[in-house]
PDB file of C-alpha atoms in Angstrom:
ATOM      1  CA  MET M1243     134.507  40.187 142.113  1.00 33.00           C
ATOM      2  CA  LYS M1244     133.347  38.399 145.254  1.00 33.00           C
ATOM      3  CA  LYS M1245     131.870  40.471 148.056  1.00 33.00           C
ATOM      4  CA  SER M1246     131.121  39.307 151.562  1.00 31.00           C
ATOM      5  CA  VAL M1247     128.191  41.665 151.850  1.00 31.00           C
ATOM      6  CA  LEU M1248     125.877  42.699 149.036  1.00 31.00           C
ATOM      7  CA  MET M1249     124.778  46.296 149.586  1.00 33.00           C
ATOM      8  CA  LEU M1250     121.645  46.926 147.586  1.00 35.00           C
ATOM      9  CA  SER M1251     120.539  50.176 145.949  1.00 34.00           C
ATOM     10  CA  TRP M1252     116.985  51.534 145.833  1.00 31.00           C
ATOM     11  CA  LEU M1253     116.185  48.904 143.203  1.00 34.00           C
ATOM     12  CA  LEU M1254     117.849  46.185 145.281  1.00 37.00           C
ATOM     13  CA  LEU M1255     119.321  45.185 141.941  1.00 37.00           C
ATOM     14  CA  TYR M1256     122.699  43.486 141.693  1.00 32.00           C
ATOM     15  CA  THR M1257     124.317  43.493 138.244  1.00 36.00           C
ATOM     16  CA  ILE M1258     126.087  40.194 137.826  1.00 34.00           C
ATOM     17  CA  PRO M1259     129.357  39.587 136.018  1.00 35.00           C
ATOM     18  CA  SER M1260     128.916  37.290 133.012  1.00 35.00           C
ATOM     19  CA  PHE M1261     129.356  33.544 133.006  1.00 36.00           C
ATOM     20  CA  SER M1262     128.831  32.668 136.680  1.00 41.00           C
ATOM     21  CA  SER M1263     126.007  31.640 139.011  1.00 66.00           C
ATOM     22  CA  LYS M1264     124.964  34.706 140.973  1.00 86.00           C
ATOM     23  CA  ILE M1265     122.198  36.479 142.816  1.00 91.00           C
ATOM     24  CA  VAL M1266     120.605  38.817 140.300  1.00 90.00           C
ATOM     25  CA  GLU M1267     118.279  40.612 142.701  1.00 91.00           C
ATOM     26  CA  VAL M1268     116.574  40.436 146.074  1.00 94.00           C
ATOM     27  CA  ASN M1269     113.333  42.401 146.256  1.00 94.00           C
ATOM     28  CA  PRO M1270     110.145  42.405 148.297  1.00 96.00           C
ATOM     29  CA  LEU M1271     107.158  41.079 146.403  1.00 97.00           C
ATOM     30  CA  THR M1272     105.051  42.259 149.330  1.00 98.00           C
ATOM     31  CA  ALA M1273     105.904  43.162 152.927  1.00 98.00           C
ATOM     32  CA  LYS M1274     105.552  39.458 153.781  1.00 98.00           C
ATOM     33  CA  ILE M1275     107.181  37.873 150.710  1.00 98.00           C
ATOM     34  CA  LEU M1276     110.830  38.273 149.696  1.00 98.00           C
ATOM     35  CA  MET M1277     111.839  37.307 146.156  1.00 97.00           C
ATOM     36  CA  ILE M1278     115.368  36.132 145.309  1.00 96.00           C
ATOM     37  CA  ARG M1279     116.371  35.714 141.660  1.00 95.00           C
ATOM     38  CA  PHE M1280     119.343  33.537 140.714  1.00 94.00           C
ATOM     39  CA  LYS M1281     120.974  33.134 137.319  1.00 93.00           C
ATOM     40  CA  ASP M1282     122.879  29.949 136.482  1.00 93.00           C
ATOM     41  CA  GLY M1283     125.015  31.301 133.642  1.00 91.00           C
ATOM     42  CA  ASN M1284     125.081  32.839 130.172  1.00 90.00           C
ATOM     43  CA  ALA M1285     125.040  31.933 126.519  1.00 92.00           C
ATOM     44  CA  ILE M1286     128.053  33.243 124.586  1.00 91.00           C
ATOM     45  CA  HIS M1287     126.747  34.115 121.146  1.00 91.00           C
ATOM     46  CA  HIS M1288     128.633  34.336 117.874  1.00 90.00           C
ATOM     47  CA  GLN M1289     129.381  37.879 116.762  1.00 88.00           C
ATOM     48  CA  ARG M1290     129.130  39.611 113.430  1.00 80.00           C
ATOM     49  CA  GLY M1291     131.517  37.932 110.987  1.00 84.00           C
ATOM     50  CA  GLN M1292     131.773  34.737 113.054  1.00 88.00           C
ATOM     51  CA  ALA M1293     130.294  31.350 112.216  1.00 85.00           C
ATOM     52  CA  ARG M1294     126.976  30.418 113.863  1.00 79.00           C
ATOM     53  CA  THR M1295     128.745  27.386 115.317  1.00 82.00           C
ATOM     54  CA  ASN M1296     130.792  29.735 117.508  1.00 87.00           C
ATOM     55  CA  GLU M1297     128.290  29.386 120.377  1.00 89.00           C
ATOM     56  CA  SER M1298     128.668  28.091 123.915  1.00 89.00           C
ATOM     57  CA  VAL M1299     126.877  28.225 127.268  1.00 92.00           C
ATOM     58  CA  THR M1300     128.629  28.494 130.628  1.00 90.00           C
ATOM     59  CA  VAL M1301     126.538  27.173 133.509  1.00 91.00           C
ATOM     60  CA  VAL M1302     127.070  26.916 137.272  1.00 90.00           C
ATOM     61  CA  PRO M1303     123.731  25.390 138.367  1.00 90.00           C
ATOM     62  CA  LEU M1304     121.862  26.442 141.470  1.00 92.00           C
ATOM     63  CA  ASP M1305     121.404  23.649 144.005  1.00 91.00           C
ATOM     64  CA  GLU M1306     117.631  23.523 143.520  1.00 92.00           C
ATOM     65  CA  VAL M1307     117.061  21.098 146.399  1.00 92.00           C
ATOM     66  CA  ARG M1308     118.849  23.250 148.987  1.00 92.00           C
ATOM     67  CA  ALA M1309     117.428  26.419 147.458  1.00 94.00           C
ATOM     68  CA  SER M1310     113.926  25.051 148.118  1.00 95.00           C
ATOM     69  CA  LEU M1311     114.533  24.484 151.842  1.00 96.00           C
ATOM     70  CA  MET M1312     113.241  27.042 154.348  1.00 97.00           C
ATOM     71  CA  ALA M1313     116.262  26.236 156.533  1.00 96.00           C
ATOM     72  CA  SER M1314     118.538  27.743 153.853  1.00 95.00           C
ATOM     73  CA  TYR M1315     117.376  31.283 154.653  1.00 96.00           C
ATOM     74  CA  THR M1316     117.199  33.510 157.736  1.00 97.00           C
ATOM     75  CA  LEU M1317     116.080  37.119 158.158  1.00 98.00           C
ATOM     76  CA  VAL M1318     117.220  39.313 161.045  1.00 98.00           C
ATOM     77  CA  SER M1319     116.879  42.989 161.990  1.00 98.00           C
ATOM     78  CA  GLY M1320     118.313  45.166 164.713  1.00 97.00           C
ATOM     79  CA  GLU M1321     115.414  47.613 164.264  1.00 98.00           C
ATOM     80  CA  ASP M1322     112.297  45.454 163.831  1.00 98.00           C
ATOM     81  CA  PRO M1323     111.295  43.759 167.114  1.00 98.00           C
ATOM     82  CA  ALA M1324     109.770  40.816 165.237  1.00 98.00           C
ATOM     83  CA  TYR M1325     113.175  39.966 163.726  1.00 98.00           C
ATOM     84  CA  LEU M1326     115.611  40.713 166.546  1.00 98.00           C
ATOM     85  CA  VAL M1327     116.417  36.991 166.465  1.00 97.00           C
ATOM     86  CA  ALA M1328     117.122  35.461 163.048  1.00 97.00           C
ATOM     87  CA  ILE M1329     114.024  33.673 161.722  1.00 97.00           C
ATOM     88  CA  ASN M1330     113.470  31.190 158.891  1.00 98.00           C
ATOM     89  CA  PRO M1331     110.618  31.776 156.451  1.00 98.00           C
ATOM     90  CA  GLN M1332     107.414  29.913 157.246  1.00 98.00           C
ATOM     91  CA  ASP M1333     106.905  28.758 153.646  1.00 98.00           C
ATOM     92  CA  ILE M1334     108.818  28.796 150.370  1.00 98.00           C
ATOM     93  CA  GLY M1335     108.005  28.713 146.662  1.00 97.00           C
ATOM     94  CA  ARG M1336     110.008  28.479 143.453  1.00 97.00           C
ATOM     95  CA  LYS M1337     109.757  28.877 139.708  1.00 96.00           C
ATOM     96  CA  SER M1338     112.546  28.174 137.222  1.00 96.00           C
ATOM     97  CA  LYS M1339     112.864  28.626 133.483  1.00 95.00           C
ATOM     98  CA  PRO M1340     115.558  28.750 130.784  1.00 94.00           C
ATOM     99  CA  THR M1341     116.355  32.361 129.884  1.00 93.00           C
ATOM    100  CA  SER M1342     119.656  32.236 127.966  1.00 92.00           C
ATOM    101  CA  PHE M1343     119.990  29.981 124.909  1.00 93.00           C
ATOM    102  CA  GLY M1344     122.872  29.072 122.616  1.00 91.00           C
ATOM    103  CA  LEU M1345     122.199  28.517 118.894  1.00 88.00           C
ATOM    104  CA  MET M1346     123.845  25.105 119.086  1.00 88.00           C
ATOM    105  CA  CYS M1347     123.340  21.911 117.101  1.00 88.00           C
ATOM    106  CA  GLN M1348     126.220  19.521 117.864  1.00 88.00           C
ATOM    107  CA  THR M1349     124.466  16.416 116.481  1.00 90.00           C
ATOM    108  CA  TRP M1350     121.184  15.726 114.719  1.00 92.00           C
ATOM    109  CA  ASP M1351     118.585  13.073 115.494  1.00 92.00           C
ATOM    110  CA  ASN M1352     115.215  14.331 114.244  1.00 90.00           C
ATOM    111  CA  GLY M1353     116.296  17.572 115.918  1.00 89.00           C
ATOM    112  CA  CYS M1354     119.383  19.088 117.476  1.00 89.00           C
ATOM    113  CA  VAL M1355     121.016  17.030 120.220  1.00 92.00           C
ATOM    114  CA  ASN M1356     123.689  18.770 122.304  1.00 91.00           C
ATOM    115  CA  THR M1357     126.036  17.109 124.753  1.00 91.00           C
ATOM    116  CA  ASP M1358     127.311  20.460 126.059  1.00 91.00           C
ATOM    117  CA  PRO M1359     124.955  22.849 127.907  1.00 91.00           C
ATOM    118  CA  ASP M1360     122.804  24.735 125.402  1.00 92.00           C
ATOM    119  CA  HIS M1361     120.856  26.957 127.833  1.00 93.00           C
ATOM    120  CA  ALA M1362     121.070  28.553 131.259  1.00 93.00           C
ATOM    121  CA  LYS M1363     118.229  28.897 133.760  1.00 95.00           C
ATOM    122  CA  GLU M1364     117.015  31.610 136.072  1.00 96.00           C
ATOM    123  CA  HIS M1365     115.282  30.794 139.357  1.00 96.00           C
ATOM    124  CA  TRP M1366     112.846  32.810 141.461  1.00 97.00           C
ATOM    125  CA  ILE M1367     112.705  31.831 145.136  1.00 97.00           C
ATOM    126  CA  TYR M1368     109.810  33.186 147.225  1.00 98.00           C
ATOM    127  CA  LEU M1369     110.242  33.420 150.997  1.00 98.00           C
ATOM    128  CA  PHE M1370     106.935  33.700 152.877  1.00 98.00           C
ATOM    129  CA  LEU M1371     107.781  35.567 156.067  1.00 98.00           C
ATOM    130  CA  PRO M1372     106.102  35.038 159.458  1.00 98.00           C
ATOM    131  CA  HIS M1373     105.824  38.811 160.035  1.00 98.00           C
ATOM    132  CA  ALA M1374     105.396  41.772 157.690  1.00 98.00           C
ATOM    133  CA  MET M1375     108.502  43.903 157.235  1.00 98.00           C
ATOM    134  CA  GLN M1376     108.167  47.467 158.484  1.00 98.00           C
ATOM    135  CA  THR M1377     108.751  50.554 156.351  1.00 97.00           C
ATOM    136  CA  GLY M1378     112.057  52.245 157.153  1.00 97.00           C
ATOM    137  CA  LYS M1379     113.515  49.255 159.034  1.00 97.00           C
ATOM    138  CA  SER M1380     116.781  47.577 157.951  1.00 97.00           C
ATOM    139  CA  TYR M1381     117.119  43.815 157.489  1.00 98.00           C
ATOM    140  CA  THR M1382     119.788  41.222 156.736  1.00 97.00           C
ATOM    141  CA  LEU M1383     118.967  38.154 154.677  1.00 97.00           C
ATOM    142  CA  SER M1384     121.399  35.233 154.984  1.00 95.00           C
ATOM    143  CA  LEU M1385     121.624  32.341 152.525  1.00 92.00           C
ATOM    144  CA  ASP M1386     123.234  28.989 153.271  1.00 87.00           C
ATOM    145  CA  ASN M1387     126.078  29.207 150.709  1.00 86.00           C
ATOM    146  CA  LEU M1388     123.655  29.096 147.794  1.00 87.00           C
ATOM    147  CA  ALA M1389     125.226  31.967 145.868  1.00 83.00           C
ATOM    148  CA  GLU M1390     128.734  32.129 144.478  1.00 76.00           C
ATOM    149  CA  ASP M1391     129.081  35.881 144.942  1.00 70.00           C
ATOM    150  CA  SER M1392     127.459  36.675 148.281  1.00 75.00           C
ATOM    151  CA  ASN M1393     125.398  34.998 150.947  1.00 86.00           C
ATOM    152  CA  THR M1394     124.459  38.075 152.993  1.00 91.00           C
ATOM    153  CA  VAL M1395     122.092  40.756 151.696  1.00 93.00           C
ATOM    154  CA  ASN M1396     121.421  44.016 153.577  1.00 95.00           C
ATOM    155  CA  PHE M1397     118.459  46.238 152.708  1.00 95.00           C
ATOM    156  CA  THR M1398     116.029  48.793 154.113  1.00 97.00           C
ATOM    157  CA  TYR M1399     112.379  48.104 153.392  1.00 97.00           C
ATOM    158  CA  ASN M1400     110.784  51.181 151.822  1.00 96.00           C
ATOM    159  CA  GLU M1401     107.903  50.789 149.360  1.00 96.00           C
ATOM    160  CA  SER M1402     108.632  54.070 147.558  1.00 95.00           C
ATOM    161  CA  ASN M1403     112.201  52.993 146.796  1.00 94.00           C
ATOM    162  CA  LEU M1404     112.087  49.216 146.346  1.00 95.00           C
ATOM    163  CA  HIS M1405     110.809  47.607 143.173  1.00 96.00           C
ATOM    164  CA  SER M1406     108.220  44.828 143.471  1.00 97.00           C
ATOM    165  CA  GLU M1407     107.771  42.396 140.572  1.00 97.00           C
ATOM    166  CA  ALA M1408     104.051  42.418 141.375  1.00 98.00           C
ATOM    167  CA  VAL M1409     103.631  46.109 140.405  1.00 98.00           C
ATOM    168  CA  HIS M1410     103.343  46.638 136.650  1.00 98.00           C
ATOM    169  CA  VAL M1411     103.171  49.760 134.490  1.00 98.00           C
ATOM    170  CA  ASN M1412     103.795  50.679 130.863  1.00 97.00           C
ATOM    171  CA  ASN M1413     107.570  51.131 131.090  1.00 93.00           C
ATOM    172  CA  VAL M1414     107.576  53.155 127.855  1.00 93.00           C
ATOM    173  CA  GLY M1415     105.392  55.718 129.590  1.00 97.00           C
ATOM    174  CA  TYR M1416     102.010  57.363 129.105  1.00 98.00           C
ATOM    175  CA  SER M1417     100.977  60.229 126.876  1.00 97.00           C
ATOM    176  CA  THR M1418      99.443  63.246 128.571  1.00 96.00           C
ATOM    177  CA  ASP M1419      96.646  62.882 125.994  1.00 94.00           C
ATOM    178  CA  ALA M1420      95.943  59.222 126.843  1.00 95.00           C
ATOM    179  CA  PRO M1421      92.299  58.882 127.917  1.00 95.00           C
ATOM    180  CA  ALA M1422      93.155  55.871 130.105  1.00 97.00           C
ATOM    181  CA  LYS M1423      96.205  55.171 132.268  1.00 98.00           C
ATOM    182  CA  TYR M1424      96.393  51.985 134.303  1.00 98.00           C
ATOM    183  CA  GLY M1425      98.890  50.069 136.356  1.00 98.00           C
ATOM    184  CA  TYR M1426      98.314  46.457 137.362  1.00 98.00           C
ATOM    185  CA  LEU M1427      99.083  44.274 140.365  1.00 98.00           C
ATOM    186  CA  TYR M1428      99.666  40.543 139.855  1.00 98.00           C
ATOM    187  CA  HIS M1429     102.318  37.835 140.011  1.00 98.00           C
ATOM    188  CA  TRP M1430     102.589  34.106 139.350  1.00 97.00           C
ATOM    189  CA  LEU M1431     104.579  32.357 142.070  1.00 97.00           C
ATOM    190  CA  GLY M1432     105.394  29.129 140.235  1.00 96.00           C
ATOM    191  CA  ASP M1433     104.559  26.180 142.482  1.00 96.00           C
ATOM    192  CA  LYS M1434     102.640  28.543 144.808  1.00 97.00           C
ATOM    193  CA  GLY M1435     100.270  29.722 142.072  1.00 95.00           C
ATOM    194  CA  SER M1436      98.711  33.179 141.957  1.00 96.00           C
ATOM    195  CA  LEU M1437      99.804  35.849 144.415  1.00 97.00           C
ATOM    196  CA  ASP M1438      96.857  36.504 146.738  1.00 97.00           C
ATOM    197  CA  LEU M1439      96.193  40.254 146.653  1.00 97.00           C
ATOM    198  CA  ASN M1440      92.614  40.194 147.917  1.00 97.00           C
ATOM    199  CA  SER M1441      93.604  42.129 151.050  1.00 96.00           C
ATOM    200  CA  PHE M1442      94.803  45.051 148.870  1.00 98.00           C
ATOM    201  CA  ALA M1443      91.409  45.607 147.180  1.00 97.00           C
ATOM    202  CA  GLY M1444      89.964  48.961 148.238  1.00 98.00           C
ATOM    203  CA  LYS M1445      93.287  50.223 149.558  1.00 98.00           C
ATOM    204  CA  THR M1446      95.198  53.228 148.231  1.00 98.00           C
ATOM    205  CA  PHE M1447      97.895  53.301 145.558  1.00 98.00           C
ATOM    206  CA  ARG M1448     100.193  56.277 145.027  1.00 98.00           C
ATOM    207  CA  ILE M1449     101.736  57.917 141.951  1.00 98.00           C
ATOM    208  CA  PHE M1450     105.107  58.975 143.357  1.00 98.00           C
ATOM    209  CA  ASN M1451     107.187  61.771 141.775  1.00 98.00           C
ATOM    210  CA  VAL M1452     110.748  60.426 141.441  1.00 97.00           C
ATOM    211  CA  ASN M1453     112.346  63.889 141.296  1.00 97.00           C
ATOM    212  CA  THR M1454     110.527  65.572 144.193  1.00 97.00           C
ATOM    213  CA  GLN M1455     110.122  62.357 146.245  1.00 96.00           C
ATOM    214  CA  THR M1456     106.494  63.277 146.939  1.00 97.00           C
ATOM    215  CA  ASP M1457     103.103  61.772 146.105  1.00 98.00           C
ATOM    216  CA  ALA M1458     101.463  63.376 143.075  1.00 98.00           C
ATOM    217  CA  PHE M1459      98.245  61.352 142.884  1.00 98.00           C
ATOM    218  CA  THR M1460      96.369  58.693 144.837  1.00 98.00           C
ATOM    219  CA  GLY M1461      93.690  56.226 143.828  1.00 98.00           C
ATOM    220  CA  ILE M1462      91.922  53.055 144.916  1.00 98.00           C
ATOM    221  CA  ILE M1463      93.022  49.511 144.015  1.00 98.00           C
ATOM    222  CA  ALA M1464      90.231  47.504 142.356  1.00 98.00           C
ATOM    223  CA  PHE M1465      89.865  43.891 141.223  1.00 98.00           C
ATOM    224  CA  ARG M1466      90.182  43.529 137.434  1.00 97.00           C
ATOM    225  CA  LYS M1467      90.143  39.862 136.316  1.00 96.00           C
ATOM    226  CA  SER M1468      90.631  36.440 137.817  1.00 96.00           C
ATOM    227  CA  LYS M1469      93.239  33.801 137.021  1.00 95.00           C
ATOM    228  CA  THR M1470      90.414  31.694 135.535  1.00 93.00           C
ATOM    229  CA  ASN M1471      89.337  34.389 133.074  1.00 92.00           C
ATOM    230  CA  ALA M1472      89.529  32.756 129.615  1.00 91.00           C
ATOM    231  CA  GLU M1473      91.843  34.715 127.296  1.00 90.00           C
ATOM    232  CA  THR M1474      92.432  32.217 124.473  1.00 89.00           C
ATOM    233  CA  GLY M1475      90.530  29.611 122.505  1.00 88.00           C
ATOM    234  CA  GLN M1476      93.459  27.218 122.881  1.00 87.00           C
ATOM    235  CA  SER M1477      92.496  26.205 126.409  1.00 81.00           C
ATOM    236  CA  SER M1478      95.022  23.360 126.558  1.00 84.00           C
ATOM    237  CA  ASP M1479      97.965  25.725 126.037  1.00 84.00           C
ATOM    238  CA  THR M1480      97.801  27.352 129.468  1.00 85.00           C
ATOM    239  CA  PRO M1481      95.946  26.786 132.768  1.00 82.00           C
ATOM    240  CA  ASP M1482      92.292  27.884 132.564  1.00 86.00           C
ATOM    241  CA  ALA M1483      93.049  29.425 129.133  1.00 90.00           C
ATOM    242  CA  ASN M1484      94.605  32.325 131.045  1.00 91.00           C
ATOM    243  CA  PHE M1485      97.997  33.787 130.153  1.00 91.00           C
ATOM    244  CA  SER M1486      99.033  35.266 133.503  1.00 91.00           C
ATOM    245  CA  ALA M1487      97.738  32.429 135.749  1.00 93.00           C
ATOM    246  CA  ALA M1488      97.256  35.140 138.373  1.00 96.00           C
ATOM    247  CA  ASP M1489      94.462  37.344 139.670  1.00 97.00           C
ATOM    248  CA  VAL M1490      94.870  40.903 138.382  1.00 98.00           C
ATOM    249  CA  TYR M1491      94.081  44.133 140.240  1.00 98.00           C
ATOM    250  CA  GLU M1492      94.076  47.576 138.622  1.00 98.00           C
ATOM    251  CA  CYS M1493      95.280  51.042 139.590  1.00 98.00           C
ATOM    252  CA  ASP M1494      93.442  53.669 137.531  1.00 98.00           C
ATOM    253  CA  PHE M1495      95.235  57.036 137.298  1.00 98.00           C
ATOM    254  CA  SER M1496      93.572  58.186 134.053  1.00 98.00           C
ATOM    255  CA  ALA M1497      92.733  61.555 135.610  1.00 97.00           C
ATOM    256  CA  PHE M1498      96.402  62.372 136.238  1.00 98.00           C
ATOM    257  CA  ASN M1499      98.136  64.146 133.319  1.00 96.00           C
ATOM    258  CA  THR M1500     101.005  66.182 134.793  1.00 97.00           C
ATOM    259  CA  PRO M1501     104.256  65.557 132.867  1.00 98.00           C
ATOM    260  CA  GLY M1502     107.096  64.061 134.880  1.00 98.00           C
ATOM    261  CA  THR M1503     108.840  60.876 135.990  1.00 98.00           C
ATOM    262  CA  TYR M1504     106.908  58.690 138.408  1.00 98.00           C
ATOM    263  CA  LYS M1505     106.560  55.306 140.061  1.00 98.00           C
ATOM    264  CA  LEU M1506     103.407  53.450 140.994  1.00 98.00           C
ATOM    265  CA  VAL M1507     103.681  52.673 144.731  1.00 98.00           C
ATOM    266  CA  VAL M1508     101.558  50.317 146.809  1.00 98.00           C
ATOM    267  CA  ASP M1509     102.073  50.361 150.561  1.00 97.00           C
ATOM    268  CA  GLY M1510     102.692  46.871 151.871  1.00 97.00           C
ATOM    269  CA  MET M1511     104.157  45.850 148.506  1.00 97.00           C
ATOM    270  CA  GLY M1512     106.641  48.116 146.733  1.00 97.00           C
ATOM    271  CA  SER M1513     106.943  50.202 143.588  1.00 98.00           C
ATOM    272  CA  SER M1514     107.005  49.857 139.822  1.00 98.00           C
ATOM    273  CA  PHE M1515     109.945  50.754 137.646  1.00 97.00           C
ATOM    274  CA  PRO M1516     110.070  54.507 136.883  1.00 97.00           C
ATOM    275  CA  PHE M1517     107.910  55.700 133.968  1.00 98.00           C
ATOM    276  CA  ILE M1518     107.212  59.016 132.287  1.00 98.00           C
ATOM    277  CA  ILE M1519     104.068  60.962 131.545  1.00 98.00           C
ATOM    278  CA  ASP M1520     104.807  63.216 128.597  1.00 97.00           C
ATOM    279  CA  ALA M1521     103.180  64.545 125.440  1.00 97.00           C
ATOM    280  CA  ASP M1522     105.988  62.913 123.420  1.00 96.00           C
ATOM    281  CA  ALA M1523     106.199  59.680 125.445  1.00 96.00           C
ATOM    282  CA  TYR M1524     105.967  57.401 122.399  1.00 95.00           C
ATOM    283  CA  HIS M1525     108.466  59.172 120.148  1.00 95.00           C
ATOM    284  CA  GLU M1526     111.489  57.039 121.036  1.00 93.00           C
ATOM    285  CA  PRO M1527     109.795  53.607 120.753  1.00 94.00           C
ATOM    286  CA  PHE M1528     108.210  54.741 117.464  1.00 95.00           C
ATOM    287  CA  TYR M1529     111.647  55.777 116.170  1.00 94.00           C
ATOM    288  CA  TRP M1530     113.263  52.428 117.034  1.00 94.00           C
ATOM    289  CA  ALA M1531     110.313  50.417 115.703  1.00 95.00           C
ATOM    290  CA  MET M1532     110.536  52.219 112.361  1.00 95.00           C
ATOM    291  CA  LYS M1533     114.326  51.805 112.266  1.00 94.00           C
ATOM    292  CA  GLY M1534     113.901  48.090 112.921  1.00 94.00           C
ATOM    293  CA  LEU M1535     111.476  47.801 110.008  1.00 95.00           C
ATOM    294  CA  TYR M1536     113.901  49.725 107.788  1.00 95.00           C
ATOM    295  CA  HIS M1537     116.768  47.358 108.608  1.00 94.00           C
ATOM    296  CA  ASN M1538     114.603  44.322 107.887  1.00 92.00           C
ATOM    297  CA  ARG M1539     113.428  45.459 104.456  1.00 89.00           C
ATOM    298  CA  SER M1540     114.398  43.335 101.476  1.00 86.00           C
ATOM    299  CA  GLY M1541     114.578  44.756  97.989  1.00 86.00           C
ATOM    300  CA  ILE M1542     116.120  48.102  98.976  1.00 90.00           C
ATOM    301  CA  ALA M1543     119.659  49.171  99.760  1.00 91.00           C
ATOM    302  CA  LEU M1544     120.497  50.328 103.287  1.00 94.00           C
ATOM    303  CA  THR M1545     122.406  53.589 103.005  1.00 93.00           C
ATOM    304  CA  ALA M1546     123.816  56.493 104.983  1.00 94.00           C
ATOM    305  CA  PRO M1547     122.679  58.683 106.672  1.00 94.00           C
ATOM    306  CA  TYR M1548     119.914  56.306 107.779  1.00 92.00           C
ATOM    307  CA  THR M1549     122.168  53.524 109.036  1.00 93.00           C
ATOM    308  CA  ASP M1550     125.756  52.503 109.744  1.00 92.00           C
ATOM    309  CA  PHE M1551     124.965  48.983 108.442  1.00 90.00           C
ATOM    310  CA  ILE M1552     125.273  49.787 104.758  1.00 91.00           C
ATOM    311  CA  ARG M1553     124.439  46.999 102.283  1.00 89.00           C
ATOM    312  CA  PRO M1554     123.168  46.670  98.695  1.00 89.00           C
ATOM    313  CA  ALA M1555     119.598  45.689  97.906  1.00 87.00           C
ATOM    314  CA  PRO M1556     118.955  41.952  98.528  1.00 87.00           C
ATOM    315  CA  HIS M1557     116.245  39.830  96.879  1.00 85.00           C
ATOM    316  CA  HIS M1558     115.674  42.329  94.076  1.00 84.00           C
ATOM    317  CA  VAL M1559     115.275  40.878  90.592  1.00 83.00           C
ATOM    318  CA  GLY M1560     116.659  43.986  88.937  1.00 83.00           C
ATOM    319  CA  LEU M1561     119.468  44.865  91.367  1.00 82.00           C
ATOM    320  CA  THR M1562     120.722  41.742  93.187  1.00 83.00           C
ATOM    321  CA  PRO M1563     123.367  39.858  91.132  1.00 81.00           C
ATOM    322  CA  GLY M1564     122.176  36.372  90.178  1.00 82.00           C
ATOM    323  CA  PHE M1565     118.683  36.912  91.550  1.00 80.00           C
ATOM    324  CA  ALA M1566     116.868  37.585  88.276  1.00 82.00           C
ATOM    325  CA  GLY M1567     114.056  35.099  87.687  1.00 82.00           C
ATOM    326  CA  LYS M1568     114.224  33.669  91.205  1.00 79.00           C
ATOM    327  CA  LEU M1569     111.386  35.634  92.753  1.00 71.00           C
ATOM    328  CA  LYS M1570     107.798  34.712  91.956  1.00 67.00           C
TER     329      LYS M1570
END
C-alpha cells in the first residue's frame, strides 16, 4: 500500500511488501550520517513439491544515477535551528550488492545464461550532513521521487531508540558466565571507504536496559584494529587482506553480568539491536543447530516426534531400496 508519509518506529524500520522497489529503512549511522537502504525486488523461489525451474525474479531498479546526487535529498526540522530551512547533504556515498537470487538457468554456455532477471539488488545510500542532528529533535527527510512507496520520511533522532548499522553486538546474546563481552563499532561505506570513528575513541558507551529504559552500565570506547590489519593469507581476495575494510573500535562490558534485555548505545551514533544477557542465552541457537544437523543426516530415517518432515533412511546400503553396493 502506498503511503504519502512514512512514519518510522524506534527501529526506523519499514517492512516492505514483496516484489516492488521500496525503502527498506532509514537510520542514522551517526549524528552526521543518514543511511537509506533500498531494495529493488525479490526472487520468487520454487516451493516444496515444485520443480526447481519454477523460479523468477521481479525487479524495479533504483535509479542509481539520481540516487547518487546530493540534490535528490533534503533534510528539514521545525525544532533544530540548523535545519529550519531544508538543506541538501554536503556529500554522498553508495554501496550496492545483489541480495536476492533466483535458481535460474534458462540457457547454458559454459555456465548459466539468463535473459530474464536472475537477482535483485539492495542499495545503501549515505548522506553526509552539514550539521549533527540533535537528540530529541524531529526531522523530515525528502527524496526526489526515488522510492515507489514514499518520498517523505519523518523521524525523531534519539540514540537510545534508533538502530545504527555501525553498532554491532552478538545478537544471540551473552551468557552471564562469559568471561568476555564485547560490542564493536565499524562500518564500510562502499565508495566512501571506512567510517571514520576516531573522534569516538575515549568516549563513553552505554548498556541500556530495554525494559526499564535506563542505563545499566557504562564503559569507554577503545580502538581495536585497523582496516589494514591482515586477516587472511589470500591478500588478493580483499583490500589489505582485511575482511571488514573498516577500522574497528571495541566496547568492553565484560564486567557486566546482570540478566536482562539490553542495547549497546553510543551517543552521537545510535544503538545496536536488542540482545540478552542470560545464563541460558545459547540454548535456543544450540537447539536449532542440532536440529539442522539432524535433518541433514544421511543413512538414518527422520521420524516423529523429532520432526514433521518424516522420511525413510537415504543412502543406506542396508535400508535404501536399490542402494546396495553403491556406497564405497
